[in-house]
Each structure stands twice: as C-alpha cells, then as structure tokens.
Amino acid sequence: MAGKFISFEGPDGAGKTSVLQALLPQLQQHSQADVVLTREPGGARISEKIRDLILDPQNTEMDARTEALLYAASRRQHLVEKILPALAKGAVVVCDRFVDSSVAYQGAGRQIGEADVLAMNQFATAGVEPAVTVYLDVPAAVGLARIQAHRQATQYDRLDREQLDFHERVRAAYLRLAQAAPQRIITIDATQSLAQVVTECLTVLQKTLGPDWRD
Ligand SMILES: Nc1ncnc2c1ncn2[C@@H]1O[C@H](COP(=O)(O)OP(=O)(O)OP(=O)(O)O)[C@@H](O)[C@H]1O
Ligand SMILES: [Mg+2]
C-alpha cells in the first residue's frame, strides 16, 4: 500500500462528518499526496444497493447477524472498488467509519459479539486496516442530544432508555477498542468545541503524514 489509510470513528453525533468537512480543505492544502474523503458505502454501486437494503425502514424483520453480514459485504465492495485503488495510487484516504463501527454497533450495540463481528470483518477486508483511526469520544447522551437539537421541533422526542443503553454499549466498545489498540486508535475528547476538535485532529493528521505534510 503506497498511500495512507485513515478512519474516523465515534458514536452518533460525535462530530465525525462535521470535523471531516472542516478538515478536508486544510488536509488538501498540507498533504503532498492526493486526499480522498469517503464514507461507507462510498460511491460503489453495489455497496450503495446493500446500504439501501440495510437502511430501508420497511425491513423491520432484519436479523442482527444479517445486518452485520450486509455491512461487511458493503464494506468489502467499497474497499475493493474505491479505497484500495486510491491507496495504490499513493493517496491519503480518509474514511468516515470502518470496521470499528461494526464491532461497536453490531457486536456490542446489538450484542451479537464483538470478537465474532471483528473476525467476520477481517475476512471481508482480508486484514486491511487503517494506519490511524481518529476516535471522537463523546458520552452517548451528548451525541444523541446534539442530533436531536438539530432536528425539527416536531420530530423532537425524548431519548428512551433503550436507545440510550444501545448507544452507551457502542461507546463502551469504542473505549475498549481504543484501549486495546493504542498505536492505531487516537482518542480525542469530542465534547470540546468543534474548532478545538478540528485543531486536535489536524495535529494527529500532521503526525500521521510525517514528511508528506508540507507547511
Ligand atoms: N464539537 C461539537 N460541539 C457541538 N456540536 C457539535 C460538535 N460537533 C458536531 N456538532 C453538531 O452535532 C451534530 C452531529 O454532528 P455530525 O453529524 O458531524 O456527527 P457524526 O459523528 O457524523 O454523527 P453520525 O454518526 O450520526 O453520522 C451536528 O448538528 C453538528 O453540527
Ligand atoms: Mg456522520
């Protein structure tokens, strides 16, 4: 792999998408190599079809393991069609969510087992892993409140206990992943202001790019 593969992770509302939007122009400015920002399913036709299947609100009977398998299948196609070719050309590829999301959401959130979900995803990725993962850490309630605050007043509903428990399990799994892989996963306190979070992420990216970062 000639390029650099970087993922951004965190619970719902942690700020992944906002931070990446703010980061992108700066990263493009400072990176010697091309920068490819992507998110799963990320522009691969088959991946998008799979994603539609997962997110279709009519698919209420979707089994948790079926869902996990579909996410992994979608990820595989996105990896092969988009991420690996960009890396082969030497690009910096930044992906909004990757395998850690499945471990946290399917493994811990839906409680089908973190180790099994990881093993299944290692089959899907054939072991391809981000060089660095920026983990934006927020308590579940903070992330969910941010999302709710930006919804229409009519859509506002109280966070129910079940929803909060699910997202707390997700966050706890992320913290376990970060503790288990401190070399790869850099944790950033995402309860700070967006500007502060962006600044800390830039420092991480500068370090990651090393000599490929130009001032
Ligand atoms: N550091 C911050 N402080 C306060 N609000 C923030 C911060 N970062 C993001 N937000 C706001 O929180 C909401 C969720 O942010 P965003 O969509 O970037 O999160 P996300 O991690 O991509 O969530 P999801 O996992 O649902 O895609 C947005 O309305 C955004 O403006
Ligand atoms: Mg997002």
PDB file of N, CA, C and O in Angstrom, residues 22-94:
ATOM      1  N   ALA A  22     -14.702  20.164   7.894  1.00  0.00           N
ATOM      2  CA  ALA A  22     -13.839  21.294   8.244  1.00  0.00           C
ATOM      3  C   ALA A  22     -12.370  20.983   7.954  1.00  0.00           C
ATOM      4  O   ALA A  22     -11.597  21.871   7.591  1.00  0.00           O
ATOM      5  N   LEU A  23     -12.001  19.721   8.120  1.00  0.00           N
ATOM      6  CA  LEU A  23     -10.605  19.305   7.946  1.00  0.00           C
ATOM      7  C   LEU A  23     -10.167  19.242   6.495  1.00  0.00           C
ATOM      8  O   LEU A  23      -9.013  19.525   6.176  1.00  0.00           O
ATOM      9  N   LEU A  24     -11.097  18.828   5.645  1.00  0.00           N
ATOM     10  CA  LEU A  24     -10.739  18.483   4.263  1.00  0.00           C
ATOM     11  C   LEU A  24      -9.914  19.554   3.537  1.00  0.00           C
ATOM     12  O   LEU A  24      -8.850  19.240   3.005  1.00  0.00           O
ATOM     13  N   PRO A  25     -10.376  20.836   3.530  1.00  0.00           N
ATOM     14  CA  PRO A  25      -9.588  21.840   2.806  1.00  0.00           C
ATOM     15  C   PRO A  25      -8.174  21.990   3.365  1.00  0.00           C
ATOM     16  O   PRO A  25      -7.218  22.158   2.598  1.00  0.00           O
ATOM     17  N   GLN A  26      -8.045  21.915   4.692  1.00  0.00           N
ATOM     18  CA  GLN A  26      -6.713  22.061   5.310  1.00  0.00           C
ATOM     19  C   GLN A  26      -5.827  20.875   4.966  1.00  0.00           C
ATOM     20  O   GLN A  26      -4.641  21.023   4.690  1.00  0.00           O
ATOM     21  N   LEU A  27      -6.444  19.700   4.999  1.00  0.00           N
ATOM     22  CA  LEU A  27      -5.689  18.494   4.672  1.00  0.00           C
ATOM     23  C   LEU A  27      -5.226  18.541   3.219  1.00  0.00           C
ATOM     24  O   LEU A  27      -4.073  18.215   2.894  1.00  0.00           O
ATOM     25  N   GLN A  28      -6.121  18.988   2.335  1.00  0.00           N
ATOM     26  CA  GLN A  28      -5.765  19.095   0.911  1.00  0.00           C
ATOM     27  C   GLN A  28      -4.618  20.081   0.716  1.00  0.00           C
ATOM     28  O   GLN A  28      -3.738  19.872  -0.108  1.00  0.00           O
ATOM     29  N   GLN A  29      -4.659  21.148   1.523  1.00  0.00           N
ATOM     30  CA  GLN A  29      -3.631  22.180   1.405  1.00  0.00           C
ATOM     31  C   GLN A  29      -2.264  21.660   1.848  1.00  0.00           C
ATOM     32  O   GLN A  29      -1.241  21.983   1.249  1.00  0.00           O
ATOM     33  N   HIS A  30      -2.261  20.866   2.910  1.00  0.00           N
ATOM     34  CA  HIS A  30      -0.981  20.459   3.507  1.00  0.00           C
ATOM     35  C   HIS A  30      -0.452  19.114   3.019  1.00  0.00           C
ATOM     36  O   HIS A  30       0.715  18.805   3.233  1.00  0.00           O
ATOM     37  N   SER A  31      -1.322  18.319   2.404  1.00  0.00           N
ATOM     38  CA  SER A  31      -0.874  16.988   2.012  1.00  0.00           C
ATOM     39  C   SER A  31      -0.162  17.014   0.668  1.00  0.00           C
ATOM     40  O   SER A  31      -0.668  17.561  -0.311  1.00  0.00           O
ATOM     41  N   GLN A  32       0.997  16.385   0.652  1.00  0.00           N
ATOM     42  CA  GLN A  32       1.744  16.246  -0.595  1.00  0.00           C
ATOM     43  C   GLN A  32       0.951  15.371  -1.576  1.00  0.00           C
ATOM     44  O   GLN A  32       0.913  15.622  -2.768  1.00  0.00           O
ATOM     45  N   ALA A  33       0.319  14.345  -1.028  1.00  0.00           N
ATOM     46  CA  ALA A  33      -0.427  13.378  -1.839  1.00  0.00           C
ATOM     47  C   ALA A  33      -1.887  13.816  -2.012  1.00  0.00           C
ATOM     48  O   ALA A  33      -2.379  14.666  -1.272  1.00  0.00           O
ATOM     49  N   ASP A  34      -2.561  13.234  -2.989  1.00  0.00           N
ATOM     50  CA  ASP A  34      -3.997  13.478  -3.173  1.00  0.00           C
ATOM     51  C   ASP A  34      -4.758  13.006  -1.937  1.00  0.00           C
ATOM     52  O   ASP A  34      -4.364  12.032  -1.302  1.00  0.00           O
ATOM     53  N   VAL A  35      -5.850  13.706  -1.636  1.00  0.00           N
ATOM     54  CA  VAL A  35      -6.674  13.331  -0.492  1.00  0.00           C
ATOM     55  C   VAL A  35      -8.028  12.831  -1.001  1.00  0.00           C
ATOM     56  O   VAL A  35      -8.672  13.508  -1.801  1.00  0.00           O
ATOM     57  N   VAL A  36      -8.417  11.654  -0.584  1.00  0.00           N
ATOM     58  CA  VAL A  36      -9.724  11.096  -0.952  1.00  0.00           C
ATOM     59  C   VAL A  36     -10.551  10.951   0.320  1.00  0.00           C
ATOM     60  O   VAL A  36     -10.182  10.215   1.226  1.00  0.00           O
ATOM     61  N   LEU A  37     -11.640  11.720   0.383  1.00  0.00           N
ATOM     62  CA  LEU A  37     -12.547  11.601   1.531  1.00  0.00           C
ATOM     63  C   LEU A  37     -13.700  10.698   1.119  1.00  0.00           C
ATOM     64  O   LEU A  37     -14.323  10.914   0.084  1.00  0.00           O
ATOM     65  N   THR A  38     -13.946   9.693   1.910  1.00  0.00           N
ATOM     66  CA  THR A  38     -15.022   8.779   1.556  1.00  0.00           C
ATOM     67  C   THR A  38     -15.764   8.329   2.813  1.00  0.00           C
ATOM     68  O   THR A  38     -15.324   8.575   3.931  1.00  0.00           O
ATOM     69  N   ARG A  39     -16.920   7.772   2.591  1.00  0.00           N
ATOM     70  CA  ARG A  39     -17.669   7.202   3.699  1.00  0.00           C
ATOM     71  C   ARG A  39     -18.323   5.943   3.181  1.00  0.00           C
ATOM     72  O   ARG A  39     -18.566   5.798   1.994  1.00  0.00           O
ATOM     73  N   GLU A  40     -18.563   5.032   4.098  1.00  0.00           N
ATOM     74  CA  GLU A  40     -19.240   3.821   3.670  1.00  0.00           C
ATOM     75  C   GLU A  40     -20.712   4.151   3.401  1.00  0.00           C
ATOM     76  O   GLU A  40     -21.312   4.867   4.185  1.00  0.00           O
ATOM     77  N   PRO A  41     -21.325   3.733   2.302  1.00  0.00           N
ATOM     78  CA  PRO A  41     -20.832   2.817   1.294  1.00  0.00           C
ATOM     79  C   PRO A  41     -19.952   3.455   0.235  1.00  0.00           C
ATOM     80  O   PRO A  41     -19.310   2.740  -0.521  1.00  0.00           O
ATOM     81  N   GLY A  42     -19.916   4.782   0.126  1.00  0.00           N
ATOM     82  CA  GLY A  42     -18.888   5.474  -0.623  1.00  0.00           C
ATOM     83  C   GLY A  42     -18.792   5.264  -2.116  1.00  0.00           C
ATOM     84  O   GLY A  42     -17.729   4.939  -2.628  1.00  0.00           O
ATOM     85  N   GLY A  43     -19.894   5.461  -2.793  1.00  0.00           N
ATOM     86  CA  GLY A  43     -19.807   5.588  -4.244  1.00  0.00           C
ATOM     87  C   GLY A  43     -19.592   4.309  -5.018  1.00  0.00           C
ATOM     88  O   GLY A  43     -19.434   4.353  -6.233  1.00  0.00           O
ATOM     89  N   ALA A  44     -19.548   3.166  -4.354  1.00  0.00           N
ATOM     90  CA  ALA A  44     -19.514   1.912  -5.099  1.00  0.00           C
ATOM     91  C   ALA A  44     -20.968   1.450  -5.263  1.00  0.00           C
ATOM     92  O   ALA A  44     -21.708   1.383  -4.281  1.00  0.00           O
ATOM     93  N   ARG A  45     -21.337   1.175  -6.496  1.00  0.00           N
ATOM     94  CA  ARG A  45     -22.737   0.923  -6.821  1.00  0.00           C
ATOM     95  C   ARG A  45     -23.329  -0.223  -5.985  1.00  0.00           C
ATOM     96  O   ARG A  45     -24.403  -0.100  -5.396  1.00  0.00           O
ATOM     97  N   ILE A  46     -22.603  -1.323  -5.917  1.00  0.00           N
ATOM     98  CA  ILE A  46     -23.118  -2.482  -5.185  1.00  0.00           C
ATOM     99  C   ILE A  46     -23.212  -2.171  -3.683  1.00  0.00           C
ATOM    100  O   ILE A  46     -24.186  -2.536  -3.018  1.00  0.00           O
ATOM    101  N   SER A  47     -22.206  -1.447  -3.180  1.00  0.00           N
ATOM    102  CA  SER A  47     -22.214  -1.068  -1.759  1.00  0.00           C
ATOM    103  C   SER A  47     -23.441  -0.239  -1.417  1.00  0.00           C
ATOM    104  O   SER A  47     -24.044  -0.406  -0.361  1.00  0.00           O
ATOM    105  N   GLU A  48     -23.797   0.671  -2.332  1.00  0.00           N
ATOM    106  CA  GLU A  48     -24.958   1.520  -2.085  1.00  0.00           C
ATOM    107  C   GLU A  48     -26.253   0.717  -2.091  1.00  0.00           C
ATOM    108  O   GLU A  48     -27.167   0.974  -1.315  1.00  0.00           O
ATOM    109  N   LYS A  49     -26.324  -0.258  -2.978  1.00  0.00           N
ATOM    110  CA  LYS A  49     -27.519  -1.117  -3.008  1.00  0.00           C
ATOM    111  C   LYS A  49     -27.653  -1.890  -1.697  1.00  0.00           C
ATOM    112  O   LYS A  49     -28.749  -2.049  -1.170  1.00  0.00           O
ATOM    113  N   ILE A  50     -26.531  -2.381  -1.202  1.00  0.00           N
ATOM    114  CA  ILE A  50     -26.569  -3.120   0.067  1.00  0.00           C
ATOM    115  C   ILE A  50     -26.982  -2.178   1.193  1.00  0.00           C
ATOM    116  O   ILE A  50     -27.803  -2.530   2.045  1.00  0.00           O
ATOM    117  N   ARG A  51     -26.423  -0.983   1.175  1.00  0.00           N
ATOM    118  CA  ARG A  51     -26.739   0.000   2.209  1.00  0.00           C
ATOM    119  C   ARG A  51     -28.240   0.331   2.201  1.00  0.00           C
ATOM    120  O   ARG A  51     -28.868   0.452   3.258  1.00  0.00           O
ATOM    121  N   ASP A  52     -28.807   0.487   1.003  1.00  0.00           N
ATOM    122  CA  ASP A  52     -30.252   0.765   0.901  1.00  0.00           C
ATOM    123  C   ASP A  52     -31.065  -0.342   1.565  1.00  0.00           C
ATOM    124  O   ASP A  52     -32.070  -0.077   2.226  1.00  0.00           O
ATOM    125  N   LEU A  53     -30.607  -1.565   1.365  1.00  0.00           N
ATOM    126  CA  LEU A  53     -31.278  -2.727   1.968  1.00  0.00           C
ATOM    127  C   LEU A  53     -31.234  -2.651   3.497  1.00  0.00           C
ATOM    128  O   LEU A  53     -32.227  -2.899   4.180  1.00  0.00           O
ATOM    129  N   ILE A  54     -30.066  -2.254   4.025  1.00  0.00           N
ATOM    130  CA  ILE A  54     -29.911  -2.174   5.482  1.00  0.00           C
ATOM    131  C   ILE A  54     -30.786  -1.061   6.052  1.00  0.00           C
ATOM    132  O   ILE A  54     -31.411  -1.226   7.098  1.00  0.00           O
ATOM    133  N   LEU A  55     -30.825   0.071   5.346  1.00  0.00           N
ATOM    134  CA  LEU A  55     -31.494   1.251   5.913  1.00  0.00           C
ATOM    135  C   LEU A  55     -32.979   1.348   5.575  1.00  0.00           C
ATOM    136  O   LEU A  55     -33.681   2.189   6.126  1.00  0.00           O
ATOM    137  N   ASP A  56     -33.482   0.481   4.696  1.00  0.00           N
ATOM    138  CA  ASP A  56     -34.901   0.521   4.325  1.00  0.00           C
ATOM    139  C   ASP A  56     -35.784   0.307   5.568  1.00  0.00           C
ATOM    140  O   ASP A  56     -35.738  -0.751   6.188  1.00  0.00           O
ATOM    141  N   PRO A  57     -36.561   1.350   5.948  1.00  0.00           N
ATOM    142  CA  PRO A  57     -37.364   1.233   7.173  1.00  0.00           C
ATOM    143  C   PRO A  57     -38.407   0.102   7.101  1.00  0.00           C
ATOM    144  O   PRO A  57     -38.925  -0.326   8.127  1.00  0.00           O
ATOM    145  N   GLN A  58     -38.663  -0.369   5.875  1.00  0.00           N
ATOM    146  CA  GLN A  58     -39.623  -1.479   5.731  1.00  0.00           C
ATOM    147  C   GLN A  58     -39.020  -2.816   6.164  1.00  0.00           C
ATOM    148  O   GLN A  58     -39.745  -3.760   6.452  1.00  0.00           O
ATOM    149  N   ASN A  59     -37.685  -2.874   6.220  1.00  0.00           N
ATOM    150  CA  ASN A  59     -37.040  -4.151   6.557  1.00  0.00           C
ATOM    151  C   ASN A  59     -36.971  -4.367   8.072  1.00  0.00           C
ATOM    152  O   ASN A  59     -35.912  -4.606   8.636  1.00  0.00           O
ATOM    153  N   THR A  60     -38.130  -4.304   8.704  1.00  0.00           N
ATOM    154  CA  THR A  60     -38.183  -4.408  10.172  1.00  0.00           C
ATOM    155  C   THR A  60     -37.788  -5.803  10.665  1.00  0.00           C
ATOM    156  O   THR A  60     -37.421  -5.960  11.819  1.00  0.00           O
ATOM    157  N   GLU A  61     -37.897  -6.811   9.787  1.00  0.00           N
ATOM    158  CA  GLU A  61     -37.573  -8.170  10.225  1.00  0.00           C
ATOM    159  C   GLU A  61     -36.080  -8.496  10.093  1.00  0.00           C
ATOM    160  O   GLU A  61     -35.676  -9.624  10.342  1.00  0.00           O
ATOM    161  N   MET A  62     -35.274  -7.488   9.702  1.00  0.00           N
ATOM    162  CA  MET A  62     -33.831  -7.742   9.525  1.00  0.00           C
ATOM    163  C   MET A  62     -33.192  -8.263  10.813  1.00  0.00           C
ATOM    164  O   MET A  62     -33.241  -7.626  11.852  1.00  0.00           O
ATOM    165  N   ASP A  63     -32.573  -9.418  10.701  1.00  0.00           N
ATOM    166  CA  ASP A  63     -31.883 -10.047  11.822  1.00  0.00           C
ATOM    167  C   ASP A  63     -30.538  -9.349  12.058  1.00  0.00           C
ATOM    168  O   ASP A  63     -29.909  -8.859  11.104  1.00  0.00           O
ATOM    169  N   ALA A  64     -30.090  -9.286  13.304  1.00  0.00           N
ATOM    170  CA  ALA A  64     -28.866  -8.551  13.650  1.00  0.00           C
ATOM    171  C   ALA A  64     -27.631  -9.129  12.940  1.00  0.00           C
ATOM    172  O   ALA A  64     -26.759  -8.381  12.500  1.00  0.00           O
ATOM    173  N   ARG A  65     -27.572 -10.458  12.797  1.00  0.00           N
ATOM    174  CA  ARG A  65     -26.423 -11.052  12.102  1.00  0.00           C
ATOM    175  C   ARG A  65     -26.499 -10.799  10.599  1.00  0.00           C
ATOM    176  O   ARG A  65     -25.477 -10.600   9.935  1.00  0.00           O
ATOM    177  N   THR A  66     -27.714 -10.804  10.063  1.00  0.00           N
ATOM    178  CA  THR A  66     -27.893 -10.460   8.647  1.00  0.00           C
ATOM    179  C   THR A  66     -27.369  -9.045   8.418  1.00  0.00           C
ATOM    180  O   THR A  66     -26.619  -8.785   7.459  1.00  0.00           O
ATOM    181  N   GLU A  67     -27.751  -8.139   9.317  1.00  0.00           N
ATOM    182  CA  GLU A  67     -27.325  -6.750   9.200  1.00  0.00           C
ATOM    183  C   GLU A  67     -25.794  -6.655   9.232  1.00  0.00           C
ATOM    184  O   GLU A  67     -25.176  -5.962   8.409  1.00  0.00           O
ATOM    185  N   ALA A  68     -25.175  -7.365  10.164  1.00  0.00           N
ATOM    186  CA  ALA A  68     -23.714  -7.330  10.292  1.00  0.00           C
ATOM    187  C   ALA A  68     -23.034  -7.868   9.024  1.00  0.00           C
ATOM    188  O   ALA A  68     -22.040  -7.311   8.553  1.00  0.00           O
ATOM    189  N   LEU A  69     -23.597  -8.949   8.476  1.00  0.00           N
ATOM    190  CA  LEU A  69     -23.037  -9.524   7.242  1.00  0.00           C
ATOM    191  C   LEU A  69     -23.180  -8.555   6.072  1.00  0.00           C
ATOM    192  O   LEU A  69     -22.268  -8.413   5.240  1.00  0.00           O
ATOM    193  N   LEU A  70     -24.309  -7.876   6.010  1.00  0.00           N
ATOM    194  CA  LEU A  70     -24.533  -6.924   4.910  1.00  0.00           C
ATOM    195  C   LEU A  70     -23.575  -5.728   5.011  1.00  0.00           C
ATOM    196  O   LEU A  70     -23.016  -5.293   4.003  1.00  0.00           O
ATOM    197  N   TYR A  71     -23.377  -5.226   6.226  1.00  0.00           N
ATOM    198  CA  TYR A  71     -22.409  -4.124   6.392  1.00  0.00           C
ATOM    199  C   TYR A  71     -21.019  -4.566   5.928  1.00  0.00           C
ATOM    200  O   TYR A  71     -20.296  -3.824   5.255  1.00  0.00           O
ATOM    201  N   ALA A  72     -20.646  -5.787   6.292  1.00  0.00           N
ATOM    202  CA  ALA A  72     -19.313  -6.287   5.913  1.00  0.00           C
ATOM    203  C   ALA A  72     -19.214  -6.463   4.397  1.00  0.00           C
ATOM    204  O   ALA A  72     -18.177  -6.169   3.799  1.00  0.00           O
ATOM    205  N   ALA A  73     -20.295  -6.931   3.782  1.00  0.00           N
ATOM    206  CA  ALA A  73     -20.306  -7.109   2.321  1.00  0.00           C
ATOM    207  C   ALA A  73     -20.194  -5.754   1.615  1.00  0.00           C
ATOM    208  O   ALA A  73     -19.434  -5.594   0.650  1.00  0.00           O
ATOM    209  N   SER A  74     -20.930  -4.780   2.126  1.00  0.00           N
ATOM    210  CA  SER A  74     -20.890  -3.435   1.563  1.00  0.00           C
ATOM    211  C   SER A  74     -19.477  -2.849   1.707  1.00  0.00           C
ATOM    212  O   SER A  74     -18.921  -2.250   0.777  1.00  0.00           O
ATOM    213  N   ARG A  75     -18.899  -3.066   2.873  1.00  0.00           N
ATOM    214  CA  ARG A  75     -17.531  -2.586   3.161  1.00  0.00           C
ATOM    215  C   ARG A  75     -16.522  -3.212   2.204  1.00  0.00           C
ATOM    216  O   ARG A  75     -15.639  -2.538   1.674  1.00  0.00           O
ATOM    217  N   ARG A  76     -16.650  -4.510   1.985  1.00  0.00           N
ATOM    218  CA  ARG A  76     -15.725  -5.215   1.091  1.00  0.00           C
ATOM    219  C   ARG A  76     -15.705  -4.583  -0.306  1.00  0.00           C
ATOM    220  O   ARG A  76     -14.654  -4.308  -0.884  1.00  0.00           O
ATOM    221  N   GLN A  77     -16.898  -4.346  -0.841  1.00  0.00           N
ATOM    222  CA  GLN A  77     -17.004  -3.811  -2.193  1.00  0.00           C
ATOM    223  C   GLN A  77     -16.427  -2.389  -2.279  1.00  0.00           C
ATOM    224  O   GLN A  77     -15.725  -2.041  -3.218  1.00  0.00           O
ATOM    225  N   HIS A  78     -16.714  -1.584  -1.260  1.00  0.00           N
ATOM    226  CA  HIS A  78     -16.204  -0.213  -1.176  1.00  0.00           C
ATOM    227  C   HIS A  78     -14.668  -0.214  -1.088  1.00  0.00           C
ATOM    228  O   HIS A  78     -13.983   0.581  -1.730  1.00  0.00           O
ATOM    229  N   LEU A  79     -14.155  -1.164  -0.306  1.00  0.00           N
ATOM    230  CA  LEU A  79     -12.708  -1.297  -0.146  1.00  0.00           C
ATOM    231  C   LEU A  79     -12.037  -1.625  -1.484  1.00  0.00           C
ATOM    232  O   LEU A  79     -11.067  -0.983  -1.886  1.00  0.00           O
ATOM    233  N   VAL A  80     -12.622  -2.613  -2.176  1.00  0.00           N
ATOM    234  CA  VAL A  80     -12.009  -3.102  -3.415  1.00  0.00           C
ATOM    235  C   VAL A  80     -12.140  -2.087  -4.549  1.00  0.00           C
ATOM    236  O   VAL A  80     -11.221  -1.877  -5.332  1.00  0.00           O
ATOM    237  N   GLU A  81     -13.318  -1.438  -4.603  1.00  0.00           N
ATOM    238  CA  GLU A  81     -13.557  -0.527  -5.737  1.00  0.00           C
ATOM    239  C   GLU A  81     -12.983   0.859  -5.517  1.00  0.00           C
ATOM    240  O   GLU A  81     -12.652   1.542  -6.485  1.00  0.00           O
ATOM    241  N   LYS A  82     -12.938   1.306  -4.268  1.00  0.00           N
ATOM    242  CA  LYS A  82     -12.574   2.699  -4.052  1.00  0.00           C
ATOM    243  C   LYS A  82     -11.307   2.889  -3.206  1.00  0.00           C
ATOM    244  O   LYS A  82     -10.391   3.590  -3.617  1.00  0.00           O
ATOM    245  N   ILE A  83     -11.275   2.260  -2.034  1.00  0.00           N
ATOM    246  CA  ILE A  83     -10.181   2.553  -1.105  1.00  0.00           C
ATOM    247  C   ILE A  83      -8.848   1.995  -1.614  1.00  0.00           C
ATOM    248  O   ILE A  83      -7.854   2.727  -1.706  1.00  0.00           O
ATOM    249  N   LEU A  84      -8.809   0.720  -1.963  1.00  0.00           N
ATOM    250  CA  LEU A  84      -7.532   0.108  -2.369  1.00  0.00           C
ATOM    251  C   LEU A  84      -6.948   0.735  -3.636  1.00  0.00           C
ATOM    252  O   LEU A  84      -5.738   1.013  -3.673  1.00  0.00           O
ATOM    253  N   PRO A  85      -7.772   1.005  -4.672  1.00  0.00           N
ATOM    254  CA  PRO A  85      -7.187   1.664  -5.849  1.00  0.00           C
ATOM    255  C   PRO A  85      -6.604   3.041  -5.520  1.00  0.00           C
ATOM    256  O   PRO A  85      -5.537   3.405  -6.033  1.00  0.00           O
ATOM    257  N   ALA A  86      -7.280   3.811  -4.655  1.00  0.00           N
ATOM    258  CA  ALA A  86      -6.757   5.134  -4.283  1.00  0.00           C
ATOM    259  C   ALA A  86      -5.448   4.989  -3.517  1.00  0.00           C
ATOM    260  O   ALA A  86      -4.486   5.738  -3.762  1.00  0.00           O
ATOM    261  N   LEU A  87      -5.390   4.023  -2.602  1.00  0.00           N
ATOM    262  CA  LEU A  87      -4.156   3.803  -1.845  1.00  0.00           C
ATOM    263  C   LEU A  87      -3.020   3.378  -2.769  1.00  0.00           C
ATOM    264  O   LEU A  87      -1.876   3.807  -2.607  1.00  0.00           O
ATOM    265  N   ALA A  88      -3.358   2.553  -3.758  1.00  0.00           N
ATOM    266  CA  ALA A  88      -2.331   2.085  -4.703  1.00  0.00           C
ATOM    267  C   ALA A  88      -1.721   3.245  -5.478  1.00  0.00           C
ATOM    268  O   ALA A  88      -0.551   3.206  -5.870  1.00  0.00           O
ATOM    269  N   LYS A  89      -2.549   4.305  -5.672  1.00  0.00           N
ATOM    270  CA  LYS A  89      -2.033   5.488  -6.377  1.00  0.00           C
ATOM    271  C   LYS A  89      -1.319   6.450  -5.434  1.00  0.00           C
ATOM    272  O   LYS A  89      -0.932   7.548  -5.832  1.00  0.00           O
ATOM    273  N   GLY A  90      -1.236   6.065  -4.158  1.00  0.00           N
ATOM    274  CA  GLY A  90      -0.481   6.886  -3.209  1.00  0.00           C
ATOM    275  C   GLY A  90      -1.302   7.929  -2.468  1.00  0.00           C
ATOM    276  O   GLY A  90      -0.751   8.792  -1.783  1.00  0.00           O
ATOM    277  N   ALA A  91      -2.631   7.859  -2.588  1.00  0.00           N
ATOM    278  CA  ALA A  91      -3.484   8.884  -1.960  1.00  0.00           C
ATOM    279  C   ALA A  91      -3.577   8.698  -0.447  1.00  0.00           C
ATOM    280  O   ALA A  91      -3.338   7.612   0.083  1.00  0.00           O
ATOM    281  N   VAL A  92      -3.956   9.798   0.213  1.00  0.00           N
ATOM    282  CA  VAL A  92      -4.370   9.734   1.614  1.00  0.00           C
ATOM    283  C   VAL A  92      -5.884   9.499   1.579  1.00  0.00           C
ATOM    284  O   VAL A  92      -6.620  10.321   1.049  1.00  0.00           O
ATOM    285  N   VAL A  93      -6.320   8.362   2.082  1.00  0.00           N
ATOM    286  CA  VAL A  93      -7.740   8.029   2.054  1.00  0.00           C
ATOM    287  C   VAL A  93      -8.302   8.169   3.461  1.00  0.00           C
ATOM    288  O   VAL A  93      -7.832   7.509   4.395  1.00  0.00           O
ATOM    289  N   VAL A  94      -9.286   9.063   3.601  1.00  0.00           N
ATOM    290  CA  VAL A  94      -9.901   9.283   4.909  1.00  0.00           C
ATOM    291  C   VAL A  94     -11.337   8.781   4.845  1.00  0.00           C
ATOM    292  O   VAL A  94     -12.129   9.235   4.020  1.00  0.00           O
TER     293      VAL A  94
END
